[in-house]
């Protein structure tokens, strides 16, 4: 049996909980491991702890109606609770802050210090403290799994860490924000920036405050993570040029189209001719022959350039309840399989 605890019980955690429930709480691991939820900690919705296992069917049925009344405990010192609960793995899916990485860094540290593995979709901690977190995990002999931090359940981190080992990667570039790509795609059919943005909000792609999406900060966090995963380098946020899409006009889009090009918000990390690792986030004109040209709507894609394979492009969902919940599920299975 593997015991898990949720820290943050929003969209993504509920996506994972639904996947687990549909699989009858049995992980498809080598030994068909049973999975039991022993705690839910959420500062807004409420918390619940039960060492004998929480009835997740009941919790999820209520959550679908927006009812969290079964989360009766009010836990404010979340790191302390993380330390005290007897669990094998914490699911860190709380709030993202890419400037400080908090509160998630303190959640992850509390988990590692108390002997728990961590699976997370939270970009914040890895945009600012990637090295420190993985160093601590190594010292504690625990796993920190972060597949969902870059384009949700579409496999990227695991592909970079295993499937492309030895390929001599020189650059990774791609479309890593669905909201921006959706807006740019709609603008190609003549819709204004403002209308496309409000449509993206109605469809649930964009946050109520879309600044992080359209000004490139969400993509920046992913670029910082990729710098670590691919090149083992912590890039500094303030040294990376970041430009979003909010200044692109319909006239710019029209001109691009007439030249058989498309604007895409591209996040990049690469090694320059001196071997220095660089990062950038900016709208770029992408020509028709580029594999990123045809990526439309909220879809994401990453092009990995390596000396041995040339370009390898991975395309898929970059957000969503089930899609991001799946990244967590996959990481849990990997931990249980050792
Ligand atoms: N949704 C996606 O498609 C997606 C994709 C990739 C990555 N992610 C990342 O995954 C994480 C979860 O996303 P989500 O969409 O599930 O967000 P969400 O629906 O807002 O859920 C997060 C929950 O965590 C709670 N929370 C905030 N601070 C907390 C703390 N200190 N301790 C415990 N709970 C806390 C939030 O309460 P409050 O509302 O009071 O803050 C909220 O209920 C985020 O870091 C996000 O960036 C999401």
Tab-separated table of C-alpha atoms and ligand atoms in Angstrom:
chain	number	residue	atom	x	y	z
A	1	UNK	CA	0.000	0.000	0.000
A	2	UNK	CA	1.146	3.566	-0.721
A	3	UNK	CA	-0.184	6.426	1.400
A	4	UNK	CA	-0.546	9.864	-0.198
A	5	UNK	CA	-1.442	13.325	1.040
A	6	UNK	CA	-2.663	16.288	-0.983
A	7	UNK	CA	-1.322	19.784	-0.315
A	8	UNK	CA	-3.683	22.063	-2.208
A	9	UNK	CA	-6.932	20.405	-3.300
A	10	UNK	CA	-7.852	22.407	-6.397
A	11	UNK	CA	-8.346	21.454	-10.032
A	12	UNK	CA	-5.174	19.423	-10.486
A	13	UNK	CA	-5.370	17.451	-7.233
A	14	UNK	CA	-8.988	16.605	-7.973
A	15	UNK	CA	-7.945	15.483	-11.472
A	16	UNK	CA	-5.472	13.063	-9.900
A	17	UNK	CA	-8.016	11.905	-7.296
A	18	UNK	CA	-10.513	11.094	-10.082
A	19	UNK	CA	-7.940	9.086	-12.025
A	20	UNK	CA	-7.053	7.110	-8.896
A	21	UNK	CA	-10.706	6.457	-8.088
A	22	UNK	CA	-11.474	5.311	-11.637
A	23	UNK	CA	-8.564	2.882	-11.348
A	24	UNK	CA	-10.257	1.555	-8.144
A	25	UNK	CA	-7.401	2.993	-6.045
A	26	UNK	CA	-5.062	0.333	-7.381
A	27	UNK	CA	-1.909	1.594	-9.038
A	28	UNK	CA	-0.908	-0.332	-12.161
A	29	UNK	CA	2.546	-0.963	-10.747
A	30	UNK	CA	4.529	-4.154	-10.928
A	31	UNK	CA	2.821	-5.288	-7.709
A	32	UNK	CA	-0.601	-3.650	-8.268
A	33	UNK	CA	-0.178	-1.404	-5.257
A	34	UNK	CA	-3.206	-0.113	-3.381
A	35	UNK	CA	-3.282	3.662	-2.943
A	36	UNK	CA	-4.746	5.308	0.136
A	37	UNK	CA	-5.299	9.026	0.802
A	38	UNK	CA	-4.489	9.909	4.410
A	39	UNK	CA	-4.651	13.721	4.311
A	40	UNK	CA	-5.958	16.671	2.348
A	41	UNK	CA	-4.519	20.056	3.338
A	42	UNK	CA	-5.991	23.136	1.683
A	43	UNK	CA	-5.913	26.577	3.239
A	44	UNK	CA	-9.100	27.715	1.522
A	45	UNK	CA	-11.280	24.613	1.073
A	46	UNK	CA	-10.402	23.055	4.437
A	47	UNK	CA	-8.441	19.999	5.521
A	48	UNK	CA	-9.012	16.418	6.608
A	49	UNK	CA	-6.736	13.747	8.028
A	50	UNK	CA	-7.451	10.068	8.620
A	51	UNK	CA	-4.679	7.534	9.119
A	52	UNK	CA	-7.101	4.768	8.085
A	53	UNK	CA	-7.849	6.369	4.739
A	54	UNK	CA	-10.233	9.104	3.569
A	55	UNK	CA	-13.347	8.172	1.591
A	56	UNK	CA	-12.369	9.956	-1.643
A	57	UNK	CA	-15.534	8.957	-3.488
A	58	UNK	CA	-17.560	11.031	-1.073
A	59	UNK	CA	-15.092	13.966	-1.137
A	60	UNK	CA	-15.054	14.077	-4.957
A	61	UNK	CA	-18.837	13.737	-5.328
A	62	UNK	CA	-19.220	16.774	-3.074
A	63	UNK	CA	-16.365	18.672	-4.758
A	64	UNK	CA	-18.190	18.377	-8.094
A	65	UNK	CA	-20.990	20.417	-6.493
A	66	UNK	CA	-18.484	22.894	-5.026
A	67	UNK	CA	-19.159	21.472	-1.557
A	68	UNK	CA	-16.077	21.060	0.658
A	69	UNK	CA	-17.959	20.748	3.964
A	70	UNK	CA	-16.326	17.351	4.661
A	71	UNK	CA	-12.945	19.106	4.886
A	72	UNK	CA	-13.712	20.162	8.417
A	73	UNK	CA	-10.269	20.914	9.835
A	74	UNK	CA	-8.706	24.334	9.603
A	75	UNK	CA	-4.956	23.765	9.369
A	76	UNK	CA	-2.896	26.919	9.057
A	77	UNK	CA	0.589	25.554	9.719
A	78	UNK	CA	0.737	23.376	6.622
A	79	UNK	CA	4.503	22.490	6.804
A	80	UNK	CA	4.047	21.253	10.391
A	81	UNK	CA	1.075	19.093	9.339
A	82	UNK	CA	3.083	17.719	6.417
A	83	UNK	CA	5.833	16.669	8.857
A	84	UNK	CA	3.395	14.991	11.242
A	85	UNK	CA	1.191	12.989	8.863
A	86	UNK	CA	2.331	9.427	8.214
A	87	UNK	CA	2.424	9.308	4.412
A	88	UNK	CA	4.774	8.029	1.710
A	89	UNK	CA	4.219	10.718	-0.935
A	90	UNK	CA	2.960	14.306	-0.860
A	91	UNK	CA	1.159	15.777	-3.848
A	92	UNK	CA	2.186	19.457	-3.900
A	93	UNK	CA	-0.438	21.283	-5.986
A	94	UNK	CA	-0.848	24.565	-4.149
A	95	UNK	CA	-0.310	28.124	-5.298
A	96	UNK	CA	2.489	29.032	-7.778
A	97	UNK	CA	4.791	31.966	-7.045
A	98	UNK	CA	7.715	32.118	-9.438
A	99	UNK	CA	9.438	34.984	-7.608
A	100	UNK	CA	9.755	33.316	-4.183
A	101	UNK	CA	8.711	29.712	-4.830
A	102	UNK	CA	6.668	29.875	-1.618
A	103	UNK	CA	4.654	28.435	0.050
A	104	UNK	CA	5.520	25.337	-1.956
A	105	UNK	CA	9.257	25.320	-1.096
A	106	UNK	CA	8.446	25.037	2.608
A	107	UNK	CA	5.954	22.229	1.829
A	108	UNK	CA	8.547	20.303	-0.171
A	109	UNK	CA	11.258	20.803	2.468
A	110	UNK	CA	8.904	19.640	5.229
A	111	UNK	CA	8.074	16.526	3.210
A	112	UNK	CA	11.714	15.661	2.483
A	113	UNK	CA	12.812	16.328	6.082
A	114	UNK	CA	10.118	13.936	7.300
A	115	UNK	CA	11.016	11.176	4.838
A	116	UNK	CA	8.342	11.614	2.160
A	117	UNK	CA	8.652	11.609	-1.611
A	118	UNK	CA	7.254	14.619	-3.486
A	119	UNK	CA	5.295	14.770	-6.725
A	120	UNK	CA	4.289	18.197	-7.929
A	121	UNK	CA	2.968	20.340	-10.765
A	122	UNK	CA	4.049	23.576	-9.067
A	123	UNK	CA	6.605	25.510	-11.160
A	124	UNK	CA	7.439	28.086	-8.484
A	125	UNK	CA	9.929	26.108	-6.352
A	126	UNK	CA	11.895	24.884	-9.384
A	127	UNK	CA	12.090	28.301	-11.024
A	128	UNK	CA	14.001	29.590	-7.978
A	129	UNK	CA	15.450	26.676	-5.979
A	130	UNK	CA	15.812	23.686	-8.303
A	131	UNK	CA	19.358	22.781	-7.219
A	132	UNK	CA	18.712	23.157	-3.490
A	133	UNK	CA	15.580	20.998	-3.622
A	134	UNK	CA	17.188	18.175	-5.580
A	135	UNK	CA	20.282	18.337	-3.325
A	136	UNK	CA	18.068	17.917	-0.258
A	137	UNK	CA	16.151	15.081	-1.940
A	138	UNK	CA	19.449	13.314	-2.651
A	139	UNK	CA	20.637	13.758	0.942
A	140	UNK	CA	17.336	12.349	2.211
A	141	UNK	CA	17.300	9.581	-0.412
A	142	UNK	CA	13.832	10.613	-1.588
A	143	UNK	CA	12.381	11.362	-5.011
A	144	UNK	CA	11.081	14.716	-6.207
A	145	UNK	CA	9.104	14.214	-9.432
A	146	UNK	CA	8.129	17.240	-11.534
A	147	UNK	CA	6.746	15.984	-14.859
A	148	UNK	CA	3.651	18.212	-14.612
A	149	UNK	CA	5.593	21.453	-14.163
A	150	UNK	CA	6.241	21.782	-17.913
A	151	UNK	CA	3.278	21.335	-20.316
A	152	UNK	CA	1.212	19.217	-17.897
A	153	UNK	CA	0.762	15.501	-18.706
A	154	UNK	CA	2.522	15.661	-22.063
A	155	UNK	CA	5.785	13.873	-21.277
A	156	UNK	CA	8.763	16.223	-21.410
A	157	UNK	CA	10.799	15.999	-18.212
A	158	UNK	CA	10.898	12.199	-18.304
A	159	UNK	CA	11.754	12.209	-22.021
A	160	UNK	CA	14.622	14.652	-21.403
A	161	UNK	CA	15.859	12.702	-18.372
A	162	UNK	CA	15.688	9.239	-19.903
A	163	UNK	CA	14.609	8.959	-23.545
A	164	UNK	CA	17.104	11.533	-24.825
A	165	UNK	CA	20.018	10.695	-22.535
A	166	UNK	CA	23.236	11.008	-24.524
A	167	UNK	CA	21.607	12.781	-27.497
A	168	UNK	CA	23.742	15.930	-26.852
A	169	UNK	CA	20.908	18.424	-26.640
A	170	UNK	CA	21.866	21.908	-27.816
A	171	UNK	CA	18.510	23.709	-27.542
A	172	UNK	CA	14.908	23.361	-26.457
A	173	UNK	CA	12.307	25.783	-27.720
A	174	UNK	CA	8.570	25.764	-27.843
A	175	UNK	CA	5.062	26.914	-27.169
A	176	UNK	CA	4.519	26.400	-23.461
A	177	UNK	CA	1.512	28.579	-22.713
A	178	UNK	CA	-1.908	27.583	-24.052
A	179	UNK	CA	-3.595	30.916	-23.324
A	180	UNK	CA	-1.146	32.933	-25.438
A	181	UNK	CA	-1.230	30.435	-28.261
A	182	UNK	CA	-5.034	30.402	-28.227
A	183	UNK	CA	-5.129	34.215	-28.450
A	184	UNK	CA	-2.606	34.354	-31.312
A	185	UNK	CA	-4.503	31.643	-33.204
A	186	UNK	CA	-7.842	33.467	-32.849
A	187	UNK	CA	-6.235	36.756	-33.937
A	188	UNK	CA	-5.273	35.076	-37.219
A	189	UNK	CA	-8.972	34.838	-38.056
A	190	UNK	CA	-9.379	38.586	-37.393
A	191	UNK	CA	-10.471	38.574	-33.722
A	192	UNK	CA	-9.152	41.403	-31.554
A	193	UNK	CA	-6.633	40.695	-28.761
A	194	UNK	CA	-9.182	41.720	-26.094
A	195	UNK	CA	-11.974	39.501	-27.505
A	196	UNK	CA	-9.622	36.512	-27.878
A	197	UNK	CA	-8.402	36.981	-24.294
A	198	UNK	CA	-11.926	37.121	-22.868
A	199	UNK	CA	-12.834	34.014	-24.909
A	200	UNK	CA	-9.769	32.242	-23.455
A	201	UNK	CA	-11.006	33.195	-19.971
A	202	UNK	CA	-14.520	31.902	-20.703
A	203	UNK	CA	-13.073	28.595	-21.879
A	204	UNK	CA	-11.045	28.303	-18.655
A	205	UNK	CA	-7.628	28.565	-20.370
A	206	UNK	CA	-6.709	31.938	-18.884
A	207	UNK	CA	-6.756	32.961	-15.246
A	208	UNK	CA	-8.951	35.855	-14.045
A	209	UNK	CA	-5.633	37.743	-13.911
A	210	UNK	CA	-3.978	36.625	-17.162
A	211	UNK	CA	-0.766	38.671	-16.723
A	212	UNK	CA	1.466	35.674	-16.084
A	213	UNK	CA	0.214	33.954	-19.267
A	214	UNK	CA	0.230	36.851	-21.734
A	215	UNK	CA	3.333	38.650	-20.415
A	216	UNK	CA	5.440	35.500	-20.601
A	217	UNK	CA	6.065	34.835	-16.884
A	218	UNK	CA	4.469	31.379	-16.957
A	219	UNK	CA	6.705	30.489	-19.916
A	220	UNK	CA	9.717	31.986	-18.088
A	221	UNK	CA	9.179	29.571	-15.181
A	222	UNK	CA	9.251	26.641	-17.618
A	223	UNK	CA	12.390	27.986	-19.319
A	224	UNK	CA	14.126	28.160	-15.914
A	225	UNK	CA	13.139	24.550	-15.169
A	226	UNK	CA	14.333	23.364	-18.594
A	227	UNK	CA	17.684	25.130	-18.065
A	228	UNK	CA	18.197	22.894	-15.057
A	229	UNK	CA	16.835	19.679	-16.519
A	230	UNK	CA	18.662	19.938	-19.862
A	231	UNK	CA	21.865	21.822	-19.042
A	232	UNK	CA	22.169	21.477	-15.268
A	233	UNK	CA	22.259	25.282	-15.041
A	234	UNK	CA	20.256	27.628	-12.816
A	235	UNK	CA	19.543	30.620	-15.051
A	236	UNK	CA	18.784	33.876	-13.259
A	237	UNK	CA	15.307	35.311	-13.866
A	238	UNK	CA	16.627	38.864	-14.116
A	239	UNK	CA	19.099	37.885	-16.863
A	240	UNK	CA	16.434	36.443	-19.142
A	241	UNK	CA	14.746	38.646	-21.716
A	242	UNK	CA	10.975	38.238	-21.306
A	243	UNK	CA	8.427	39.686	-23.702
A	244	UNK	CA	4.804	38.628	-23.889
A	245	UNK	CA	2.173	38.895	-26.612
A	246	UNK	CA	0.116	41.831	-25.351
A	247	UNK	CA	1.698	44.308	-27.773
A	248	UNK	CA	1.088	42.250	-30.904
A	249	UNK	CA	-1.530	43.918	-33.097
A	250	UNK	CA	-3.921	42.552	-35.696
A	251	UNK	CA	-1.830	44.404	-38.300
A	252	UNK	CA	1.303	42.489	-37.158
A	253	UNK	CA	-0.575	39.204	-37.452
A	254	UNK	CA	-1.882	40.102	-40.902
A	255	UNK	CA	1.577	40.980	-42.138
A	256	UNK	CA	2.989	37.727	-40.784
A	257	UNK	CA	0.236	35.721	-42.502
A	258	UNK	CA	0.903	37.411	-45.835
A	259	UNK	CA	4.549	36.293	-45.504
A	260	UNK	CA	3.467	32.696	-44.705
A	261	UNK	CA	4.560	33.092	-41.097
A	262	UNK	CA	2.860	32.956	-37.709
A	263	UNK	CA	3.590	34.680	-34.409
A	264	UNK	CA	4.146	32.230	-31.550
A	265	UNK	CA	5.184	32.955	-27.961
A	266	UNK	CA	8.418	30.971	-27.808
A	267	UNK	CA	10.309	29.978	-24.680
A	268	UNK	CA	13.862	28.898	-25.406
A	269	UNK	CA	16.914	27.602	-23.650
A	270	UNK	CA	20.103	26.938	-25.581
A	271	UNK	CA	23.899	26.766	-25.462
A	272	UNK	CA	25.566	29.625	-27.336
A	273	UNK	CA	28.790	29.370	-29.377
A	274	UNK	CA	30.855	29.934	-26.195
A	275	UNK	CA	29.030	27.095	-24.462
A	276	UNK	CA	27.090	29.490	-22.195
A	277	UNK	CA	23.507	28.524	-21.414
A	278	UNK	CA	21.000	31.212	-22.397
A	279	UNK	CA	17.255	31.602	-22.035
A	280	UNK	CA	14.611	33.826	-23.612
A	281	UNK	CA	10.858	34.292	-23.831
A	282	UNK	CA	9.544	36.320	-26.757
A	283	UNK	CA	7.041	36.330	-29.604
A	284	UNK	CA	8.759	34.992	-32.721
A	285	UNK	CA	7.825	34.773	-36.351
A	286	UNK	CA	7.688	31.074	-37.176
A	287	UNK	CA	7.935	30.003	-40.827
A	288	UNK	CA	5.661	27.387	-42.408
A	289	UNK	CA	8.342	24.692	-42.519
A	290	UNK	CA	8.941	24.883	-38.734
A	291	UNK	CA	7.306	22.097	-36.688
A	292	UNK	CA	5.863	24.756	-34.334
A	293	UNK	CA	3.996	26.582	-37.150
A	294	UNK	CA	0.959	24.270	-37.113
A	295	UNK	CA	0.469	24.230	-33.321
A	296	UNK	CA	-2.833	26.004	-32.856
A	297	UNK	CA	-5.281	26.842	-30.072
A	298	UNK	CA	-4.408	25.838	-26.512
A	299	UNK	CA	-2.059	23.036	-27.628
A	300	UNK	CA	1.597	23.158	-26.539
A	301	UNK	CA	4.725	21.814	-28.246
A	302	UNK	CA	8.426	21.542	-27.502
A	303	UNK	CA	11.151	21.140	-30.102
A	304	UNK	CA	14.285	19.503	-28.745
A	305	UNK	CA	17.381	19.973	-30.883
A	306	UNK	CA	20.232	17.532	-30.405
A	307	UNK	CA	23.472	16.762	-32.224
A	308	UNK	CA	22.528	13.130	-32.687
A	309	UNK	CA	18.792	13.242	-33.506
A	310	UNK	CA	18.356	16.719	-34.994
A	311	UNK	CA	14.897	18.018	-34.069
A	312	UNK	CA	12.433	15.985	-31.996
A	313	UNK	CA	9.076	17.696	-31.451
A	314	UNK	CA	6.626	16.686	-28.743
A	315	UNK	CA	3.069	17.997	-29.049
A	316	UNK	CA	0.205	17.767	-26.572
A	317	UNK	CA	-2.022	19.331	-23.953
A	318	UNK	CA	-0.337	21.996	-21.813
A	319	UNK	CA	-2.974	22.266	-19.092
A	320	UNK	CA	-6.233	20.788	-17.843
A	321	UNK	CA	-7.610	18.859	-14.892
A	322	UNK	CA	-7.145	15.305	-16.179
A	323	UNK	CA	-4.073	16.106	-18.270
A	324	UNK	CA	-2.168	17.627	-15.339
A	325	UNK	CA	-3.571	15.084	-12.867
A	326	UNK	CA	-2.124	12.409	-15.132
A	327	UNK	CA	1.394	13.861	-14.778
A	328	UNK	CA	1.103	13.349	-11.003
A	329	UNK	CA	-0.336	9.844	-11.460
A	330	UNK	CA	2.506	8.852	-13.772
A	331	UNK	CA	5.107	10.197	-11.327
A	332	UNK	CA	3.522	8.275	-8.432
A	333	UNK	CA	3.644	5.041	-10.429
A	334	UNK	CA	7.331	5.655	-11.221
A	335	UNK	CA	8.122	6.175	-7.518
A	336	UNK	CA	6.241	3.045	-6.477
A	337	UNK	CA	7.989	1.052	-9.206
A	338	UNK	CA	11.296	2.310	-7.785
B	1	LIG	N1	-4.534	23.796	-13.791
B	1	LIG	C1	-3.613	23.382	-14.661
B	1	LIG	O1	-3.934	23.004	-15.785
B	1	LIG	C2	-2.161	23.355	-14.269
B	1	LIG	C3	-1.215	22.890	-15.195
B	1	LIG	C4	0.139	22.790	-14.819
B	1	LIG	C5	0.515	23.183	-13.549
B	1	LIG	N2	-0.420	23.660	-12.671
B	1	LIG	C6	0.019	24.038	-11.315
B	1	LIG	O2	-0.505	23.092	-10.385
B	1	LIG	C7	-0.804	23.755	-9.141
B	1	LIG	C8	-2.268	23.566	-8.802
B	1	LIG	O3	-3.046	24.122	-9.839
B	1	LIG	P1	-4.640	24.147	-9.763
B	1	LIG	O4	-5.108	24.534	-11.105
B	1	LIG	O5	-5.123	22.895	-9.139
B	1	LIG	O6	-4.844	25.377	-8.755
B	1	LIG	P2	-6.116	25.695	-7.838
B	1	LIG	O7	-7.347	25.100	-8.425
B	1	LIG	O8	-6.066	27.142	-7.534
B	1	LIG	O9	-5.818	24.857	-6.505
B	1	LIG	C9	-4.798	25.174	-5.589
B	1	LIG	C10	-5.383	25.035	-4.194
B	1	LIG	O10	-4.329	25.124	-3.224
B	1	LIG	C11	-4.755	26.002	-2.188
B	1	LIG	N3	-3.617	26.589	-1.499
B	1	LIG	C12	-2.982	27.775	-1.711
B	1	LIG	N4	-1.983	27.933	-0.847
B	1	LIG	C13	-1.969	26.834	-0.052
B	1	LIG	C14	-1.178	26.432	1.064
B	1	LIG	N5	-0.236	27.220	1.561
B	1	LIG	N6	-1.433	25.238	1.622
B	1	LIG	C15	-2.431	24.457	1.165
B	1	LIG	N7	-3.241	24.804	0.139
B	1	LIG	C16	-3.006	25.972	-0.468
B	1	LIG	C17	-5.570	27.034	-2.934
B	1	LIG	O11	-6.329	27.815	-2.034
B	1	LIG	P3	-6.513	29.382	-2.419
B	1	LIG	O12	-7.510	29.398	-3.501
B	1	LIG	O13	-6.953	30.013	-1.139
B	1	LIG	O14	-5.182	29.930	-2.864
B	1	LIG	C18	-6.388	26.154	-3.858
B	1	LIG	O15	-7.525	25.622	-3.213
B	1	LIG	C19	-0.423	25.226	-9.327
B	1	LIG	O16	0.856	25.412	-8.790
B	1	LIG	C20	-0.446	25.396	-10.842
B	1	LIG	O17	0.419	26.410	-11.289
B	1	LIG	C21	-1.749	23.752	-13.003
